mmCIF file of C-alpha atoms in Angstrom:
data_model
loop_
_atom_site.group_PDB
_atom_site.id
_atom_site.type_symbol
_atom_site.label_atom_id
_atom_site.label_comp_id
_atom_site.label_asym_id
_atom_site.label_seq_id
_atom_site.Cartn_x
_atom_site.Cartn_y
_atom_site.Cartn_z
ATOM 1 C CA UNK T 1 83.763 173.902 80.196
ATOM 2 C CA UNK T 2 80.742 176.178 80.114
ATOM 3 C CA UNK T 3 77.745 175.730 82.412
ATOM 4 C CA UNK T 4 75.692 172.771 81.238
ATOM 5 C CA UNK T 5 72.343 174.522 81.581
ATOM 6 C CA UNK T 6 68.942 173.243 82.567
ATOM 7 C CA UNK T 7 68.568 169.727 81.123
ATOM 8 C CA UNK T 8 67.867 168.212 84.546
ATOM 9 C CA UNK T 9 66.186 171.203 86.152
ATOM 10 C CA UNK T 10 66.597 174.978 86.536
ATOM 11 C CA UNK T 11 70.150 176.320 86.374
ATOM 12 C CA UNK T 12 70.203 177.430 90.002
ATOM 13 C CA UNK T 13 73.297 177.890 92.125
ATOM 14 C CA UNK T 14 73.741 176.285 95.544
ATOM 15 C CA UNK T 15 71.541 178.334 97.871
ATOM 16 C CA UNK T 16 72.128 181.442 95.787
ATOM 17 C CA UNK T 17 75.929 181.699 95.745
ATOM 18 C CA UNK T 18 77.546 183.363 92.741
ATOM 19 C CA UNK T 19 77.871 181.428 89.499
ATOM 20 C CA UNK T 20 81.291 180.826 87.960
ATOM 21 C CA UNK T 21 82.579 179.391 84.688
ATOM 22 C CA UNK T 22 85.174 176.645 84.894
ATOM 23 C CA UNK T 23 87.081 178.378 82.096
ATOM 24 C CA UNK T 24 87.481 181.490 84.260
ATOM 25 C CA UNK T 25 90.767 180.650 85.963
ATOM 26 C CA UNK T 26 90.947 183.905 87.887
ATOM 27 C CA UNK T 27 87.486 183.346 89.383
ATOM 28 C CA UNK T 28 88.409 179.812 90.423
ATOM 29 C CA UNK T 29 91.619 181.032 92.048
ATOM 30 C CA UNK T 30 89.634 183.638 93.998
ATOM 31 C CA UNK T 31 87.319 180.949 95.406
ATOM 32 C CA UNK T 32 87.763 178.749 98.468
ATOM 33 C CA UNK T 33 85.136 176.202 97.419
ATOM 34 C CA UNK T 34 83.618 175.517 94.001
ATOM 35 C CA UNK T 35 80.376 173.570 93.782
ATOM 36 C CA UNK T 36 80.251 171.233 90.779
ATOM 37 C CA UNK T 37 77.177 169.307 89.695
ATOM 38 C CA UNK T 38 77.530 165.743 88.403
ATOM 39 C CA UNK T 39 74.088 164.831 86.988
ATOM 40 C CA UNK T 40 74.809 161.197 86.144
ATOM 41 C CA UNK T 41 73.164 157.915 87.084
ATOM 42 C CA UNK T 42 74.506 155.686 84.327
ATOM 43 C CA UNK T 43 76.407 153.681 86.919
ATOM 44 C CA UNK T 44 73.374 152.773 89.040
ATOM 45 C CA UNK T 45 72.667 149.075 89.473
ATOM 46 C CA UNK T 46 69.192 149.302 91.029
ATOM 47 C CA UNK T 47 67.050 152.445 91.242
ATOM 48 C CA UNK T 48 68.094 155.368 89.065
ATOM 49 C CA UNK T 49 67.169 159.055 89.301
ATOM 50 C CA UNK T 50 70.323 160.494 90.835
ATOM 51 C CA UNK T 51 70.895 162.616 87.730
ATOM 52 C CA UNK T 52 68.315 164.894 89.350
ATOM 53 C CA UNK T 53 70.290 164.969 92.610
ATOM 54 C CA UNK T 54 72.415 168.091 92.023
ATOM 55 C CA UNK T 55 69.389 170.262 91.335
ATOM 56 C CA UNK T 56 67.514 168.914 94.346
ATOM 57 C CA UNK T 57 70.466 169.422 96.690
ATOM 58 C CA UNK T 58 71.082 172.988 95.482
ATOM 59 C CA UNK T 59 67.595 174.209 96.325
ATOM 60 C CA UNK T 60 66.471 172.055 99.281
ATOM 61 C CA UNK T 61 65.929 174.758 101.875
ATOM 62 C CA UNK T 62 63.126 176.731 103.501
ATOM 63 C CA UNK T 63 65.314 179.857 103.723
ATOM 64 C CA UNK T 64 65.942 182.366 100.907
ATOM 65 C CA UNK T 65 68.420 181.606 98.135
ATOM 66 C CA UNK T 66 70.552 184.476 99.427
ATOM 67 C CA UNK T 67 74.043 182.961 99.635
ATOM 68 C CA UNK T 68 74.205 183.111 103.432
ATOM 69 C CA UNK T 69 73.850 180.419 106.109
ATOM 70 C CA UNK T 70 75.091 181.369 109.615
ATOM 71 C CA UNK T 71 75.862 178.258 111.671
ATOM 72 C CA UNK T 72 74.326 178.408 115.143
ATOM 73 C CA UNK T 73 76.953 176.305 116.922
ATOM 74 C CA UNK T 74 80.111 177.459 115.141
ATOM 75 C CA UNK T 75 79.157 181.134 114.715
ATOM 76 C CA UNK T 76 80.444 181.202 111.146
ATOM 77 C CA UNK T 77 78.635 181.770 107.868
ATOM 78 C CA UNK T 78 79.148 178.709 105.682
ATOM 79 C CA UNK T 79 78.636 180.632 102.447
ATOM 80 C CA UNK T 80 80.410 183.887 103.280
ATOM 81 C CA UNK T 81 83.324 183.151 105.592
ATOM 82 C CA UNK T 82 84.602 180.948 102.812
ATOM 83 C CA UNK T 83 84.209 182.135 99.228
ATOM 84 C CA UNK T 84 81.772 179.618 97.712
ATOM 85 C CA UNK T 85 80.809 179.723 94.027
ATOM 86 C CA UNK T 86 78.890 177.312 91.794
ATOM 87 C CA UNK T 87 80.188 176.109 88.426
ATOM 88 C CA UNK T 88 76.911 174.457 87.470
ATOM 89 C CA UNK T 89 76.601 170.948 86.077
ATOM 90 C CA UNK T 90 79.288 169.177 84.099
ATOM 91 C CA UNK T 91 78.211 167.706 80.768
ATOM 92 C CA UNK T 92 77.877 163.988 81.510
ATOM 93 C CA UNK T 93 76.088 162.342 78.571
ATOM 94 C CA UNK T 94 73.781 159.473 79.554
ATOM 95 C CA UNK T 95 74.946 156.108 78.273
ATOM 96 C CA UNK T 96 78.588 157.172 77.922
ATOM 97 C CA UNK T 97 80.116 156.554 81.328
ATOM 98 C CA UNK T 98 83.784 156.861 80.328
ATOM 99 C CA UNK T 99 83.183 160.181 78.549
ATOM 100 C CA UNK T 100 81.057 161.415 81.441
ATOM 101 C CA UNK T 101 83.655 160.534 84.059
ATOM 102 C CA UNK T 102 86.441 162.031 81.944
ATOM 103 C CA UNK T 103 84.582 165.332 81.689
ATOM 104 C CA UNK T 104 84.001 165.380 85.429
ATOM 105 C CA UNK T 105 87.613 164.537 86.265
ATOM 106 C CA UNK T 106 88.800 167.462 84.119
ATOM 107 C CA UNK T 107 86.357 169.789 85.865
ATOM 108 C CA UNK T 108 87.450 168.691 89.341
ATOM 109 C CA UNK T 109 91.119 169.006 88.381
ATOM 110 C CA UNK T 110 90.481 172.546 87.131
ATOM 111 C CA UNK T 111 89.040 173.470 90.520
ATOM 112 C CA UNK T 112 91.662 171.681 92.619
ATOM 113 C CA UNK T 113 94.598 173.021 90.602
ATOM 114 C CA UNK T 114 93.270 176.551 91.102
ATOM 115 C CA UNK T 115 93.609 176.065 94.854
ATOM 116 C CA UNK T 116 89.922 175.634 95.673
ATOM 117 C CA UNK T 117 88.094 172.705 97.252
ATOM 118 C CA UNK T 118 85.700 170.990 94.829
ATOM 119 C CA UNK T 119 82.304 170.156 96.363
ATOM 120 C CA UNK T 120 80.707 167.741 93.909
ATOM 121 C CA UNK T 121 76.969 167.081 93.991
ATOM 122 C CA UNK T 122 76.019 163.688 92.549
ATOM 123 C CA UNK T 123 74.896 161.690 90.780
ATOM 124 C CA UNK T 124 75.542 158.061 91.588
ATOM 125 C CA UNK T 125 78.713 156.953 93.313
ATOM 126 C CA UNK T 126 80.521 156.085 90.097
ATOM 127 C CA UNK T 127 81.478 159.774 90.033
ATOM 128 C CA UNK T 128 83.815 159.314 93.012
ATOM 129 C CA UNK T 129 86.383 157.805 90.642
ATOM 130 C CA UNK T 130 86.536 161.068 88.703
ATOM 131 C CA UNK T 131 86.281 163.283 91.786
ATOM 132 C CA UNK T 132 89.107 161.772 93.804
ATOM 133 C CA UNK T 133 91.289 161.253 90.726
ATOM 134 C CA UNK T 134 90.901 164.915 89.780
ATOM 135 C CA UNK T 135 92.133 165.950 93.230
ATOM 136 C CA UNK T 136 94.972 163.395 93.178
ATOM 137 C CA UNK T 137 96.108 164.686 89.776
ATOM 138 C CA UNK T 138 96.803 167.989 91.485
ATOM 139 C CA UNK T 139 98.143 166.900 94.878
ATOM 140 C CA UNK T 140 99.886 163.727 93.760
ATOM 141 C CA UNK T 141 98.915 160.094 93.458
ATOM 142 C CA UNK T 142 99.066 158.375 96.837
ATOM 143 C CA UNK T 143 99.102 161.691 98.721
ATOM 144 C CA UNK T 144 95.348 161.870 99.392
ATOM 145 C CA UNK T 145 93.506 159.618 101.823
ATOM 146 C CA UNK T 146 89.783 158.834 101.617
ATOM 147 C CA UNK T 147 87.113 158.915 104.302
ATOM 148 C CA UNK T 148 84.109 157.213 102.761
ATOM 149 C CA UNK T 149 80.634 157.133 104.334
ATOM 150 C CA UNK T 150 78.489 154.426 102.774
ATOM 151 C CA UNK T 151 76.341 151.377 103.411
ATOM 152 C CA UNK T 152 78.328 149.621 100.686
ATOM 153 C CA UNK T 153 82.067 149.157 100.111
ATOM 154 C CA UNK T 154 81.884 149.987 96.361
ATOM 155 C CA UNK T 155 84.889 147.753 95.728
ATOM 156 C CA UNK T 156 83.401 145.433 93.109
ATOM 157 C CA UNK T 157 85.486 144.434 90.120
ATOM 158 C CA UNK T 158 83.568 143.745 86.895
ATOM 159 C CA UNK T 159 79.843 144.288 87.330
ATOM 160 C CA UNK T 160 77.371 143.822 84.471
ATOM 161 C CA UNK T 161 80.354 143.423 82.164
ATOM 162 C CA UNK T 162 81.770 146.853 82.973
ATOM 163 C CA UNK T 163 84.727 148.167 84.954
ATOM 164 C CA UNK T 164 82.752 151.295 85.838
ATOM 165 C CA UNK T 165 79.645 151.711 87.965
ATOM 166 C CA UNK T 166 78.526 152.873 91.367
ATOM 167 C CA UNK T 167 79.649 149.627 92.999
ATOM 168 C CA UNK T 168 83.240 149.826 91.750
ATOM 169 C CA UNK T 169 84.819 153.308 92.087
ATOM 170 C CA UNK T 170 86.852 152.559 95.214
ATOM 171 C CA UNK T 171 88.549 149.555 93.614
ATOM 172 C CA UNK T 172 89.363 151.575 90.492
ATOM 173 C CA UNK T 173 90.828 154.378 92.611
ATOM 174 C CA UNK T 174 93.139 151.996 94.438
ATOM 175 C CA UNK T 175 94.101 150.027 91.330
ATOM 176 C CA UNK T 176 95.005 153.227 89.489
ATOM 177 C CA UNK T 177 97.282 154.357 92.308
ATOM 178 C CA UNK T 178 95.348 157.585 92.777
ATOM 179 C CA UNK T 179 94.556 156.567 96.360
ATOM 180 C CA UNK T 180 96.275 154.118 98.702
ATOM 181 C CA UNK T 181 94.300 151.168 99.988
ATOM 182 C CA UNK T 182 95.937 151.450 103.415
ATOM 183 C CA UNK T 183 94.739 155.053 103.704
ATOM 184 C CA UNK T 184 91.154 154.240 102.778
ATOM 185 C CA UNK T 185 88.689 154.562 105.675
ATOM 186 C CA UNK T 186 85.095 153.398 105.233
ATOM 187 C CA UNK T 187 82.317 154.290 107.668
ATOM 188 C CA UNK T 188 78.887 152.691 108.070
ATOM 189 C CA UNK T 189 79.146 149.491 106.014
ATOM 190 C CA UNK T 190 76.398 146.940 106.556
ATOM 191 C CA UNK T 191 74.077 144.533 104.773
ATOM 192 C CA UNK T 192 74.802 141.633 102.434
ATOM 193 C CA UNK T 193 77.344 142.777 99.850
ATOM 194 C CA UNK T 194 80.161 142.343 98.887
ATOM 195 C CA UNK T 195 80.999 138.654 99.072
ATOM 196 C CA UNK T 196 84.080 136.853 100.412
ATOM 197 C CA UNK T 197 86.213 137.288 97.283
ATOM 198 C CA UNK T 198 85.843 141.057 97.294
ATOM 199 C CA UNK T 199 86.325 141.245 101.059
ATOM 200 C CA UNK T 200 89.575 139.311 100.654
ATOM 201 C CA UNK T 201 90.734 141.817 98.030
ATOM 202 C CA UNK T 202 89.929 144.669 100.415
ATOM 203 C CA UNK T 203 91.955 143.002 103.172
ATOM 204 C CA UNK T 204 94.893 142.611 100.796
ATOM 205 C CA UNK T 205 94.787 146.371 100.145
ATOM 206 C CA UNK T 206 94.734 147.007 103.917
ATOM 207 C CA UNK T 207 91.524 149.003 103.677
ATOM 208 C CA UNK T 208 89.932 149.859 107.029
ATOM 209 C CA UNK T 209 86.159 149.386 107.139
ATOM 210 C CA UNK T 210 84.147 150.438 110.178
ATOM 211 C CA UNK T 211 80.965 148.405 109.898
ATOM 212 C CA UNK T 212 77.821 149.533 111.675
ATOM 213 C CA UNK T 213 78.212 146.753 114.230
ATOM 214 C CA UNK T 214 81.598 148.173 115.253
ATOM 215 C CA UNK T 215 80.306 151.745 115.245
ATOM 216 C CA UNK T 216 77.420 150.643 117.452
ATOM 217 C CA UNK T 217 79.720 148.951 119.943
ATOM 218 C CA UNK T 218 82.560 151.497 120.055
ATOM 219 C CA UNK T 219 80.736 154.701 119.171
ATOM 220 C CA UNK T 220 81.170 156.797 116.039
ATOM 221 C CA UNK T 221 83.418 159.316 117.792
ATOM 222 C CA UNK T 222 85.992 156.725 118.821
ATOM 223 C CA UNK T 223 85.994 155.221 115.324
ATOM 224 C CA UNK T 224 86.570 158.658 113.828
ATOM 225 C CA UNK T 225 89.449 159.322 116.234
ATOM 226 C CA UNK T 226 91.187 156.211 114.978
ATOM 227 C CA UNK T 227 90.389 156.912 111.340
ATOM 228 C CA UNK T 228 91.840 160.430 111.572
ATOM 229 C CA UNK T 229 95.202 159.090 112.704
ATOM 230 C CA UNK T 230 95.339 156.678 109.774
ATOM 231 C CA UNK T 231 94.135 159.261 107.251
ATOM 232 C CA UNK T 232 96.915 161.725 108.054
ATOM 233 C CA UNK T 233 99.751 159.188 108.128
ATOM 234 C CA UNK T 234 101.950 159.908 105.081
ATOM 235 C CA UNK T 235 99.112 161.755 103.296
ATOM 236 C CA UNK T 236 98.835 165.495 102.770
ATOM 237 C CA UNK T 237 95.061 165.807 102.399
ATOM 238 C CA UNK T 238 91.751 163.993 102.736
ATOM 239 C CA UNK T 239 88.963 163.406 100.259
ATOM 240 C CA UNK T 240 85.527 163.075 101.878
ATOM 241 C CA UNK T 241 82.964 160.989 100.001
ATOM 242 C CA UNK T 242 79.433 160.790 101.409
ATOM 243 C CA UNK T 243 76.928 158.333 100.005
ATOM 244 C CA UNK T 244 73.621 159.387 101.502
ATOM 245 C CA UNK T 245 72.634 155.734 101.955
ATOM 246 C CA UNK T 246 75.053 155.578 104.888
ATOM 247 C CA UNK T 247 72.041 156.852 106.799
ATOM 248 C CA UNK T 248 69.156 154.606 107.699
ATOM 249 C CA UNK T 249 66.409 154.731 105.030
ATOM 250 C CA UNK T 250 64.137 156.285 107.635
ATOM 251 C CA UNK T 251 66.443 159.323 107.458
ATOM 252 C CA UNK T 252 67.273 159.089 103.727
ATOM 253 C CA UNK T 253 64.595 157.225 101.743
ATOM 254 C CA UNK T 254 65.394 158.852 98.395
ATOM 255 C CA UNK T 255 68.339 156.757 97.315
ATOM 256 C CA UNK T 256 69.029 153.960 94.871
ATOM 257 C CA UNK T 257 70.096 151.108 97.160
ATOM 258 C CA UNK T 258 68.624 151.697 100.638
ATOM 259 C CA UNK T 259 69.925 149.484 103.444
ATOM 260 C CA UNK T 260 68.259 149.471 106.894
ATOM 261 C CA UNK T 261 70.284 149.914 110.053
ATOM 262 C CA UNK T 262 72.444 152.909 109.205
ATOM 263 C CA UNK T 263 73.592 156.113 110.831
ATOM 264 C CA UNK T 264 71.140 158.761 111.932
ATOM 265 C CA UNK T 265 71.131 162.078 110.126
ATOM 266 C CA UNK T 266 72.459 163.727 113.313
ATOM 267 C CA UNK T 267 75.434 161.364 113.448
ATOM 268 C CA UNK T 268 76.309 162.033 109.825
ATOM 269 C CA UNK T 269 76.045 165.814 110.115
ATOM 270 C CA UNK T 270 78.197 165.942 113.244
ATOM 271 C CA UNK T 271 80.811 163.660 111.679
ATOM 272 C CA UNK T 272 81.038 165.645 108.451
ATOM 273 C CA UNK T 273 81.403 168.937 110.318
ATOM 274 C CA UNK T 274 84.124 167.471 112.507
ATOM 275 C CA UNK T 275 86.067 166.060 109.536
ATOM 276 C CA UNK T 276 86.073 169.384 107.707
ATOM 277 C CA UNK T 277 87.003 171.287 110.862
ATOM 278 C CA UNK T 278 89.835 169.016 112.000
ATOM 279 C CA UNK T 279 91.334 167.595 108.782
ATOM 280 C CA UNK T 280 92.897 169.130 105.642
ATOM 281 C CA UNK T 281 90.010 168.304 103.327
ATOM 282 C CA UNK T 282 90.883 168.801 99.652
ATOM 283 C CA UNK T 283 87.710 167.515 98.026
ATOM 284 C CA UNK T 284 84.166 166.441 98.871
ATOM 285 C CA UNK T 285 81.371 164.661 97.078
ATOM 286 C CA UNK T 286 77.801 163.973 98.197
ATOM 287 C CA UNK T 287 76.134 161.279 96.136
ATOM 288 C CA UNK T 288 73.202 158.920 95.580
ATOM 289 C CA UNK T 289 70.341 161.352 96.221
ATOM 290 C CA UNK T 290 67.498 160.119 94.007
ATOM 291 C CA UNK T 291 64.614 162.623 94.086
ATOM 292 C CA UNK T 292 62.094 160.296 92.355
ATOM 293 C CA UNK T 293 62.267 158.013 95.404
ATOM 294 C CA UNK T 294 62.374 160.773 98.007
ATOM 295 C CA UNK T 295 59.511 161.671 100.310
ATOM 296 C CA UNK T 296 58.839 165.265 101.358
ATOM 297 C CA UNK T 297 62.421 166.107 100.251
ATOM 298 C CA UNK T 298 63.800 164.371 103.363
ATOM 299 C CA UNK T 299 66.873 163.071 101.560
ATOM 300 C CA UNK T 300 67.525 166.241 99.576
ATOM 301 C CA UNK T 301 67.338 168.323 102.760
ATOM 302 C CA UNK T 302 69.769 166.009 104.492
ATOM 303 C CA UNK T 303 72.223 166.166 101.588
ATOM 304 C CA UNK T 304 71.935 169.949 101.504
ATOM 305 C CA UNK T 305 72.767 170.062 105.216
ATOM 306 C CA UNK T 306 75.675 167.665 104.742
ATOM 307 C CA UNK T 307 77.076 170.252 102.337
ATOM 308 C CA UNK T 308 76.415 173.088 104.768
ATOM 309 C CA UNK T 309 78.027 171.238 107.677
ATOM 310 C CA UNK T 310 81.080 170.557 105.516
ATOM 311 C CA UNK T 311 81.266 174.200 104.472
ATOM 312 C CA UNK T 312 80.775 175.362 108.062
ATOM 313 C CA UNK T 313 83.619 173.137 109.196
ATOM 314 C CA UNK T 314 85.851 174.548 106.457
ATOM 315 C CA UNK T 315 84.866 178.074 107.466
ATOM 316 C CA UNK T 316 85.593 177.475 111.147
ATOM 317 C CA UNK T 317 88.947 175.939 110.241
ATOM 318 C CA UNK T 318 89.757 178.960 108.087
ATOM 319 C CA UNK T 319 88.997 181.499 110.810
ATOM 320 C CA UNK T 320 90.687 179.417 113.507
ATOM 321 C CA UNK T 321 87.807 178.426 115.761
ATOM 322 C CA UNK T 322 88.640 175.743 118.329
ATOM 323 C CA UNK T 323 85.919 173.185 118.784
ATOM 324 C CA UNK T 324 85.424 170.236 121.077
ATOM 325 C CA UNK T 325 83.600 167.604 118.968
ATOM 326 C CA UNK T 326 81.971 166.191 122.131
ATOM 327 C CA UNK T 327 80.771 169.485 123.500
ATOM 328 C CA UNK T 328 80.266 173.236 123.056
ATOM 329 C CA UNK T 329 82.729 175.666 121.565
ATOM 330 C CA UNK T 330 85.796 176.017 123.747
ATOM 331 C CA UNK T 331 85.630 179.785 123.740
ATOM 332 C CA UNK T 332 82.087 179.722 125.130
ATOM 333 C CA UNK T 333 80.421 181.509 122.248
#
């Protein structure tokens, strides 16, 4: 699984971290986190362009590509206190979704089985099927819970005559047994899809969906508290999947299916950092960044910072920093 190269942009690593080959087992085993690009938008149902997402996310920054990002609040370096490397983009041929997802699943499994956390840059949300399955292949089917940030449930069945697409990965994950429906936590749902039949299926699986109306009434922090308890019940690890359209389009315009009324960028960043600091996260993907529809790189910058907040949380967890999610660091630094 050599580096794919520059079909969808320059072959740059995430903010300048070292490059790695997925065939280099020793290098993977020496890493804490391996960035994997998934340049695929063959599952998009509306606006495409997310194949350019990995490249945009890797370089969206006003600071040097120097492989260092000290976090002001946590006092850790997201790219140095954990060993982060970049495996480049996986070969995901346009028009061949099953082949593309199979290639990605093998890449994620290679990373997870080497003991590192895969950080997958999408791509449309169809890639979550491969990402979470690759982690579950290593840790065990039914042993990984999902915390899923999204405007949409992505639990459709057959769409446009296909079992695979960006509106269906969560159903496929549950049907396959890779993930349990009753350990599936969704944050930020809103809008006008799916319909009653799909919602009934979700209820049968005992999925827990925190719609924006509930988050608005209870507060995101309280919803996360509850979700954490469910996520860790009878599961050994958590997969974090972030669809950038969970944020209001004013904060993330460059996405395929924008839905007004979402989270703010601040809410998302704080939540992602807290998840990676407090929970045993075994895999992450950040999806649905569509640069052709972005403005002033707003969405790409947000996705880049979602990655950095996740990495900072992992770094703080590794070095043992205590953190109050509602306030400053407990040690006063």
